[in-house]
Short mmCIF file of C-alpha atoms and ligand atoms in Angstrom, two decimals:
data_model
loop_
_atom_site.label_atom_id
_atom_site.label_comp_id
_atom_site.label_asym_id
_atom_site.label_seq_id
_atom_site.Cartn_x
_atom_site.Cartn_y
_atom_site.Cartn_z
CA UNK O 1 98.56 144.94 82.72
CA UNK O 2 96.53 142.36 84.95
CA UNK O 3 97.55 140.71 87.64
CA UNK O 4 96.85 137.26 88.61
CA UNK O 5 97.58 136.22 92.23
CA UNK O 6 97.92 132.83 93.14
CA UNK O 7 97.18 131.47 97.12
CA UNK O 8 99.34 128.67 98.33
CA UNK O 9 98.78 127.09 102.03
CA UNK O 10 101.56 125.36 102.93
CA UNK O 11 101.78 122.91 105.81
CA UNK O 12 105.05 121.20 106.51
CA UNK O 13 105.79 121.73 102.63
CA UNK O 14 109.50 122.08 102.46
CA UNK O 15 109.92 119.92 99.74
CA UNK O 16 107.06 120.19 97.37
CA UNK O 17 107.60 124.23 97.50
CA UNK O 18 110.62 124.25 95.52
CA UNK O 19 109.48 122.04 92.86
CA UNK O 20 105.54 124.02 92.73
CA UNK O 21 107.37 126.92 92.35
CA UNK O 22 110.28 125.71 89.55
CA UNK O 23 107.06 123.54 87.85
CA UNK O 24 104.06 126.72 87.45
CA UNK O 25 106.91 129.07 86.89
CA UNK O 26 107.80 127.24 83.98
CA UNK O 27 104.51 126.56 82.86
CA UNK O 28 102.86 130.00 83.08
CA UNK O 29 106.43 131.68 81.04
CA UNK O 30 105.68 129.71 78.50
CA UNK O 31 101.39 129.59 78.66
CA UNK O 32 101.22 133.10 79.03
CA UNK O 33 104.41 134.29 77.05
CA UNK O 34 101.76 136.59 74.70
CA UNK O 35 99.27 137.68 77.29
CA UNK O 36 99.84 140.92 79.00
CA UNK O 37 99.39 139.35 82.74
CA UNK O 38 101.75 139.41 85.72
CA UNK O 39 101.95 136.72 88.70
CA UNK O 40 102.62 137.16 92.13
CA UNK O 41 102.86 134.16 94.15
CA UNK O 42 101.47 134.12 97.49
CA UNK O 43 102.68 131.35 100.12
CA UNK O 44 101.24 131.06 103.28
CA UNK O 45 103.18 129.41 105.79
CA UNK O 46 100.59 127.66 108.06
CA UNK O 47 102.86 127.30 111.38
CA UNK O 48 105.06 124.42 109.78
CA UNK O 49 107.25 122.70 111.49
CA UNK O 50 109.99 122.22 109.09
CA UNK O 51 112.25 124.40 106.89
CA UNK O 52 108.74 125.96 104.88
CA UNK O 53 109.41 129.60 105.68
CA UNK O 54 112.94 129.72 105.03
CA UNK O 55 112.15 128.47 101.78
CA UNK O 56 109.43 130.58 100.81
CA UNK O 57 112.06 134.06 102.05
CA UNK O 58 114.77 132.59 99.76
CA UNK O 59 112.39 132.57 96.80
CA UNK O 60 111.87 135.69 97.62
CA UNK O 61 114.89 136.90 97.56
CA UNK O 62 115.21 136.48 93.96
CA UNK O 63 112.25 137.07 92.85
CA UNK O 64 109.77 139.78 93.43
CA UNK O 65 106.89 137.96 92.50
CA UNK O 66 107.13 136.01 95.72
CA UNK O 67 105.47 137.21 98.86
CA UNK O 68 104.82 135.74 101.99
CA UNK O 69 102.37 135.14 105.31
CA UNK O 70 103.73 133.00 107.81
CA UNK O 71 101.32 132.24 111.16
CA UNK O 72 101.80 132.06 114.76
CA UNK O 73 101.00 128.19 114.90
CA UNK O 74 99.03 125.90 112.62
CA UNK O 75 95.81 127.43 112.30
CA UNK O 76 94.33 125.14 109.12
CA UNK O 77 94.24 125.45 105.44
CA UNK O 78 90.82 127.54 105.51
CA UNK O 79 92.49 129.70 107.55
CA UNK O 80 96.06 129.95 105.09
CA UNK O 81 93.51 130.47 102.32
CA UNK O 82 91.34 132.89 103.62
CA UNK O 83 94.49 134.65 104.90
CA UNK O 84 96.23 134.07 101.09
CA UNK O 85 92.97 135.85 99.66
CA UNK O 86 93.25 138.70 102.05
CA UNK O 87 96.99 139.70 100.87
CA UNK O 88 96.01 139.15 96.97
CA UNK O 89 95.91 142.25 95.02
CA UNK O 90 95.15 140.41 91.48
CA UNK O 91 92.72 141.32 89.12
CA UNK O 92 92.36 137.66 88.98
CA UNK O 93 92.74 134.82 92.21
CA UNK O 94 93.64 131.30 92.22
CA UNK O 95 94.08 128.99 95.12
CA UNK O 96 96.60 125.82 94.34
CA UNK O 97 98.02 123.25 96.95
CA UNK O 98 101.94 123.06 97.03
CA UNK O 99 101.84 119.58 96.28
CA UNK O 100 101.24 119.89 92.70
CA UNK O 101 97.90 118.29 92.86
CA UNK O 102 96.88 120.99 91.05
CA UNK O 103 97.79 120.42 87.71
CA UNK O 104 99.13 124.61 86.66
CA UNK O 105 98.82 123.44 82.85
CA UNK O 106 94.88 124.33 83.01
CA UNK O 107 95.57 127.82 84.49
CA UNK O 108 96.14 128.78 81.08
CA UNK O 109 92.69 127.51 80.32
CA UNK O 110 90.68 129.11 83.23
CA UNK O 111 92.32 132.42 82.25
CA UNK O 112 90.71 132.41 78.68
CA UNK O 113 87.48 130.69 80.11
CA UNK O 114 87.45 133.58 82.87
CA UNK O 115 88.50 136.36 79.86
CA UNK O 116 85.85 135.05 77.22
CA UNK O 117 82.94 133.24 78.69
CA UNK O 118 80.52 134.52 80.98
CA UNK O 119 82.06 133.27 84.30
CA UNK O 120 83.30 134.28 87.47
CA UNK O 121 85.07 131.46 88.82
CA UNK O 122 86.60 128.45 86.86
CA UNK O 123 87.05 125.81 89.41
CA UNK O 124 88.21 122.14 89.16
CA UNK O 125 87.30 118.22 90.23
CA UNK O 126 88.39 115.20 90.39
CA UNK O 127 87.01 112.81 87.83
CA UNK O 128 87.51 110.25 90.02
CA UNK O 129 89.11 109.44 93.40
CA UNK O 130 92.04 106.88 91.70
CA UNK O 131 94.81 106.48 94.25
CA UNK O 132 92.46 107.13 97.26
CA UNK O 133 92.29 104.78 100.21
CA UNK O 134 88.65 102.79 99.39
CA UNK O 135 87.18 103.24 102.91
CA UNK O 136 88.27 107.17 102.20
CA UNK O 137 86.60 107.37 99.26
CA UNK O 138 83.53 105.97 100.47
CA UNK O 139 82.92 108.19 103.16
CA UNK O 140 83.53 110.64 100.69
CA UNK O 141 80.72 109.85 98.51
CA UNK O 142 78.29 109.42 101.55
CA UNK O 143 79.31 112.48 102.98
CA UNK O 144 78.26 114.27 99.18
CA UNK O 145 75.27 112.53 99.30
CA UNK O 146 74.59 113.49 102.95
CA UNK O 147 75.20 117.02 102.81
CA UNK O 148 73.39 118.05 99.52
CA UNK O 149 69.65 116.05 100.87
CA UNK O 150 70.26 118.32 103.93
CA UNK O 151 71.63 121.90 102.53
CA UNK O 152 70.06 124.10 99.78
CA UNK O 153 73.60 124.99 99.25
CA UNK O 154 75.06 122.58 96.29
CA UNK O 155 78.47 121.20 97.07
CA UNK O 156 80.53 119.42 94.25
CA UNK O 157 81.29 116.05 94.83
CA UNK O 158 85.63 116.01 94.09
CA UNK O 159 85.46 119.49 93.75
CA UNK O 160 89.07 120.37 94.64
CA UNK O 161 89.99 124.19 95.86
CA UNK O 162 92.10 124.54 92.97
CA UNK O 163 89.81 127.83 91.73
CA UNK O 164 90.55 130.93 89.44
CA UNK O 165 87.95 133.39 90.00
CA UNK O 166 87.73 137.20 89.83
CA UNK O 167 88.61 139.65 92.35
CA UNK O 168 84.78 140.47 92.73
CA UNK O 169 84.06 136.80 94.00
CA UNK O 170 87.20 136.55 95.75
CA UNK O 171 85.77 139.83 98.40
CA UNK O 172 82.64 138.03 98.54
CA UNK O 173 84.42 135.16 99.90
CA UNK O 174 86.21 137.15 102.16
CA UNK O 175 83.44 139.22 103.29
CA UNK O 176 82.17 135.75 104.84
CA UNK O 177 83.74 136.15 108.31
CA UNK O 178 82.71 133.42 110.36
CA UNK O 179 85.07 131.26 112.30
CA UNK O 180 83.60 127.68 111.54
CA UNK O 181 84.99 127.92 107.71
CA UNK O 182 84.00 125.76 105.27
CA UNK O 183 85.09 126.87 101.84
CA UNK O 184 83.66 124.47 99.25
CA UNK O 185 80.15 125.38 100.82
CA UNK O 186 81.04 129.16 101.23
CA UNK O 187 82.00 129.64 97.45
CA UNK O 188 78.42 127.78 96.96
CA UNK O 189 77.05 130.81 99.36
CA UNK O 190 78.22 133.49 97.58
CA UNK O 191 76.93 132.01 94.18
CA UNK O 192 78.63 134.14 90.67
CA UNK O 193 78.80 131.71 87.40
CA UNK O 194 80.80 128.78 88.17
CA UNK O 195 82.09 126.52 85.27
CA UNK O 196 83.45 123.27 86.31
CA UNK O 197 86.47 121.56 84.23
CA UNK O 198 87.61 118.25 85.37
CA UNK O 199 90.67 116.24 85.64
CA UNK O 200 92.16 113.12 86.94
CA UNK O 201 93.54 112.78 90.28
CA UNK O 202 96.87 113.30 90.34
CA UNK O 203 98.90 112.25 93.74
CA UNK O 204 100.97 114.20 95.94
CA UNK O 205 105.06 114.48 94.51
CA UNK O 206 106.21 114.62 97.66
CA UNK O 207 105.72 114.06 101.09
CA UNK O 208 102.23 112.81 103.04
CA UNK O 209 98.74 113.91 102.73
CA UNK O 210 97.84 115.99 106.25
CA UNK O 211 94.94 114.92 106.61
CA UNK O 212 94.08 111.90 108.35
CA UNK O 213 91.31 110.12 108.28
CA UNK O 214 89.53 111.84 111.72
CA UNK O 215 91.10 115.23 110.59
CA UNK O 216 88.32 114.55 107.46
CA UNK O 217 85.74 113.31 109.43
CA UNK O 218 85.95 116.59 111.61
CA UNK O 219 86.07 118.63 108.54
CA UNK O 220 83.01 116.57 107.11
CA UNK O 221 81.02 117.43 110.43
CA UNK O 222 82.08 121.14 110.02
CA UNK O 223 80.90 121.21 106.66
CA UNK O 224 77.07 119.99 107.34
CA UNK O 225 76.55 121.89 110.64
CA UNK O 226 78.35 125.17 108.73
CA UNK O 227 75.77 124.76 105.83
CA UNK O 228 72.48 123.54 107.27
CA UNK O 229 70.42 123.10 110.05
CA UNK O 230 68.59 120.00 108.84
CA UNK O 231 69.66 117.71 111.60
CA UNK O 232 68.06 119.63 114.06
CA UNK O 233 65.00 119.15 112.57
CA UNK O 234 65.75 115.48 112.55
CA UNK O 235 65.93 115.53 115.66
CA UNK O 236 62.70 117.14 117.21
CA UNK O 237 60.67 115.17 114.58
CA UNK O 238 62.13 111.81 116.17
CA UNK O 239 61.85 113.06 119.63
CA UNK O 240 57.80 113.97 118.35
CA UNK O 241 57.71 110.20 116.85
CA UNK O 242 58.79 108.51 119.74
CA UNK O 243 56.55 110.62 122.69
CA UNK O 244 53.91 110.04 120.17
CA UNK O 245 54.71 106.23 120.60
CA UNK O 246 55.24 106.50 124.39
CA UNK O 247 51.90 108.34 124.78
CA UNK O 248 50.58 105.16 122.90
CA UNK O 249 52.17 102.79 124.85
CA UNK O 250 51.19 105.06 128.21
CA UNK O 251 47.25 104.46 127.41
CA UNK O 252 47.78 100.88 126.53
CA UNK O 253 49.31 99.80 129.36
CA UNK O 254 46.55 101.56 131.85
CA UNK O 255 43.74 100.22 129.73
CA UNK O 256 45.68 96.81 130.44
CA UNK O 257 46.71 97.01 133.84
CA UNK O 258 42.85 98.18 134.59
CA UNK O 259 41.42 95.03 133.36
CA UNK O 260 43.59 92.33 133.58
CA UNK O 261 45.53 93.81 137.07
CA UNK O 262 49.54 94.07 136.95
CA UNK O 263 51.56 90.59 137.46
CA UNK O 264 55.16 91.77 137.68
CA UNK O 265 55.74 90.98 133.76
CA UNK O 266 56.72 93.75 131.38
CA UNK O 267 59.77 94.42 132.68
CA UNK O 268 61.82 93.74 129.37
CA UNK O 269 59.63 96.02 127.25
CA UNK O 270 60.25 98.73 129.46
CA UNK O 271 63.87 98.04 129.50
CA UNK O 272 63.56 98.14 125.83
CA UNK O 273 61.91 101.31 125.76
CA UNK O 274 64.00 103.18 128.42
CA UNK O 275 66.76 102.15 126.01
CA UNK O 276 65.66 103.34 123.00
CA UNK O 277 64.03 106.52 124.37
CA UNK O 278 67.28 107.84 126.10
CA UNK O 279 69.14 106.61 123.19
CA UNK O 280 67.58 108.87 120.86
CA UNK O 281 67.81 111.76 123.58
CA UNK O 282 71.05 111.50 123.85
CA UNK O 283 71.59 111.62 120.22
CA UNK O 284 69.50 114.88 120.06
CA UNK O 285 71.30 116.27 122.52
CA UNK O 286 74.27 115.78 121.20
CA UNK O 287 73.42 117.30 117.39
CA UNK O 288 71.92 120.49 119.50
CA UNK O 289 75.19 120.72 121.16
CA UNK O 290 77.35 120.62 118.11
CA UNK O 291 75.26 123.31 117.08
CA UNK O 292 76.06 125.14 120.55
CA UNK O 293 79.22 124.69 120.18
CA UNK O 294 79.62 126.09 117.11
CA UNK O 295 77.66 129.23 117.94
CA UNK O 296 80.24 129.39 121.15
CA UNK O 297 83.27 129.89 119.15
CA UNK O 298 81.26 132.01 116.87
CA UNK O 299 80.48 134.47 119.68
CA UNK O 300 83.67 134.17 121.09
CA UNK O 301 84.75 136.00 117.68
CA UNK O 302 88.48 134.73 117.87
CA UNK O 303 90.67 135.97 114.59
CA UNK O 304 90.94 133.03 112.43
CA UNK O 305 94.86 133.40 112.58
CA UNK O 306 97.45 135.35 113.63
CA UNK O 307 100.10 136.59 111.58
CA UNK O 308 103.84 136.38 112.95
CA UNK O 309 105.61 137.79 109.84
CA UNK O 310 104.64 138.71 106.52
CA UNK O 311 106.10 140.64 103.44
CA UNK O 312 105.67 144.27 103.45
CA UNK O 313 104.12 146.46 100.42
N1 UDP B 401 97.64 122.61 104.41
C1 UDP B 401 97.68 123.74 105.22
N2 UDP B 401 97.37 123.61 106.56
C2 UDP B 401 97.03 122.40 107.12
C3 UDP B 401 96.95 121.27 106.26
C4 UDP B 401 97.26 121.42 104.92
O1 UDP B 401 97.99 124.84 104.77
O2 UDP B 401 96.77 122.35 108.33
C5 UDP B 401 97.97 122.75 102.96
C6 UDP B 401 99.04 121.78 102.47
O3 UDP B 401 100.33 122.27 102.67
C7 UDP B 401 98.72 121.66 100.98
C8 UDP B 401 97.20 121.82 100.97
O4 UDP B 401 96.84 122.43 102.20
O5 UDP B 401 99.31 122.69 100.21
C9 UDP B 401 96.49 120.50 100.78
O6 UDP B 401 96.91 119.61 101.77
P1 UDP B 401 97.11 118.05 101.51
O7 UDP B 401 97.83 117.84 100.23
O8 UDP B 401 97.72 117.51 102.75
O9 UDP B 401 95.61 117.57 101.39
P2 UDP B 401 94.95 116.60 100.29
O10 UDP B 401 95.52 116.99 98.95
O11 UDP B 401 95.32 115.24 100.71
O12 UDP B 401 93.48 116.89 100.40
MG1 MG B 402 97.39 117.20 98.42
#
């Protein structure tokens, strides 16, 4: 018999757990009623501050299929995943958000796609961004557009981290161990067949979204300096283009002081240039330093979470 596992990071979740769990159980009893497969649900409790875990451990009380990972504090949803994929003993591994964002009618459909095509990972998008704040959406879109000029790594554009891929893919992912994670661009590392099925957005039953809007921005930042080094090449190009400039402007002025002698004039052009030269230092400077930092907490080689309580084999 096979086994499909399925990752859930939960955040402050204590009402959309319930109803994820009532909603796929259903669902999969009836999708899967003639396949030989088994489920085992895996929530990971990412240092919520509400009810969450004691949810998750009454689930499991009744039913077997139910395990659990709860953390120390809130270490992120990269981390709950990564965590999620670590515990998962299927032959087959999905990720799914609690919220029910994740539609569990097409894991029915990335099962057979998984069984009978040539793939290794059915994964999902978002046809379009309906429901989305517009200023969200846009930065969205630029950020897509951003990151795939700059990386040889393609990212999806909507591509959710709803996934069901095989156990193979799911230890490459894992076998990725650095600290700065950045999933969508990771599963893009380790490459396999991907197909793509998409679906319209479907919003949250309960509760907020936890991301805000500089929570994204962060992750957005993560994701280009995680998956390409482009902007430091930006940068020493510009800095070449503007000594290249100054060096002009250097000969000029001699040339011009030596003929025509120097009145005290030219003071706002070298405002001007003072300006824009430090400006674009300091904007070096501070894409090598993200860089630095990044490379800091890399070396520092923290766990990516810690693990209070979890169920036992
Ligand atoms: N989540 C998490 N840790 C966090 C933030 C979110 O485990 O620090 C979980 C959350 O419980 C949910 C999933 O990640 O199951 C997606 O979060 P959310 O719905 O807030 O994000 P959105 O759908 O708006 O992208
Ligand atoms: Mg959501």
């Amino acid at each position: 018999m096979e086994l499909i596992s399925i990752v859930i990071p939960c955040y402050n979740e204590e009402k959309s757990v319930p109803i994820f769990y009532k909603e796929v159980q259903e669902q999969v009893n009836n999708d899967f009623k003639d396949i030989d497969v088994e489920f085992e649900y895996i929530f990971v409790n990412d240092g919520s501050k509400d009810n969450t875990l004691e949810i998750i451990k009454l689930l499991e009380e009744n039913d077997k299929k139910v395990k659990h990972i709860s953390f120390s504090r809130n270490f992120g949803k990269e981390a709950a995943m990564y965590a999620g994929l670590e515990m998962a003993k299927g032959d087959f591994v999905a990720i799914m958000d609690a919220d029910l964002q994740d539609p569990p009618k097409l894991l029915i459909t990335m099962y057979n796609e998984l069984k009978n095509g040539n793939y290794d990972c059915i994964a999902t998008r978002r046809k379009n961004r309906k429901g989305e704040p517009i200023i969200r959406s846009f930065f969205a879109r630029c950020f897509y557009k951003i990151i795939n000029k700059l990386s040889d790594i393609e990212m999806v554009d909507g591509a959710r981290d709803f996934r069901l891929m095989t156990k193979q893919m799911a230890k490459s992912i894992l076998d990725v161990k650095e600290y700065n994670r950045y999933l969508k661009g990771i599963y893009g590392f380790v490459g396999y067949n991907t197909k793509w099925i998409s679906y319209e957005n479907i919003e949250r039953k309960t509760g907020t979204s936890t991301w805000s809007f500089w929570k994204l921005m962060k992750y957005a930042l993560e994701g280009i300096t995680a998956f390409t080094t482009t902007p430091l090449i930006i940068s020493s190009i510009m800095g070449m283009i503007f000594c290249l400039i100054a060096f002009i402007f250097i000969i000029v002025i001699i040339i011009k002081t030596l003929i025509y002698g120097d009145p005290t004039s030219g003071w706002p052009s070298m405002i001007c240039v003072i300006f824009l030269v430090s400006g674009v230092q300091l904007f070096s400077m501070g894409i090598i330093g993200q860089y630095l930092a990044k490379t800091y907490l890399e070396v520092k080689n923290r766990p990516l979470y810690i693990i209070k309580e979890k169920t036992e084999d």
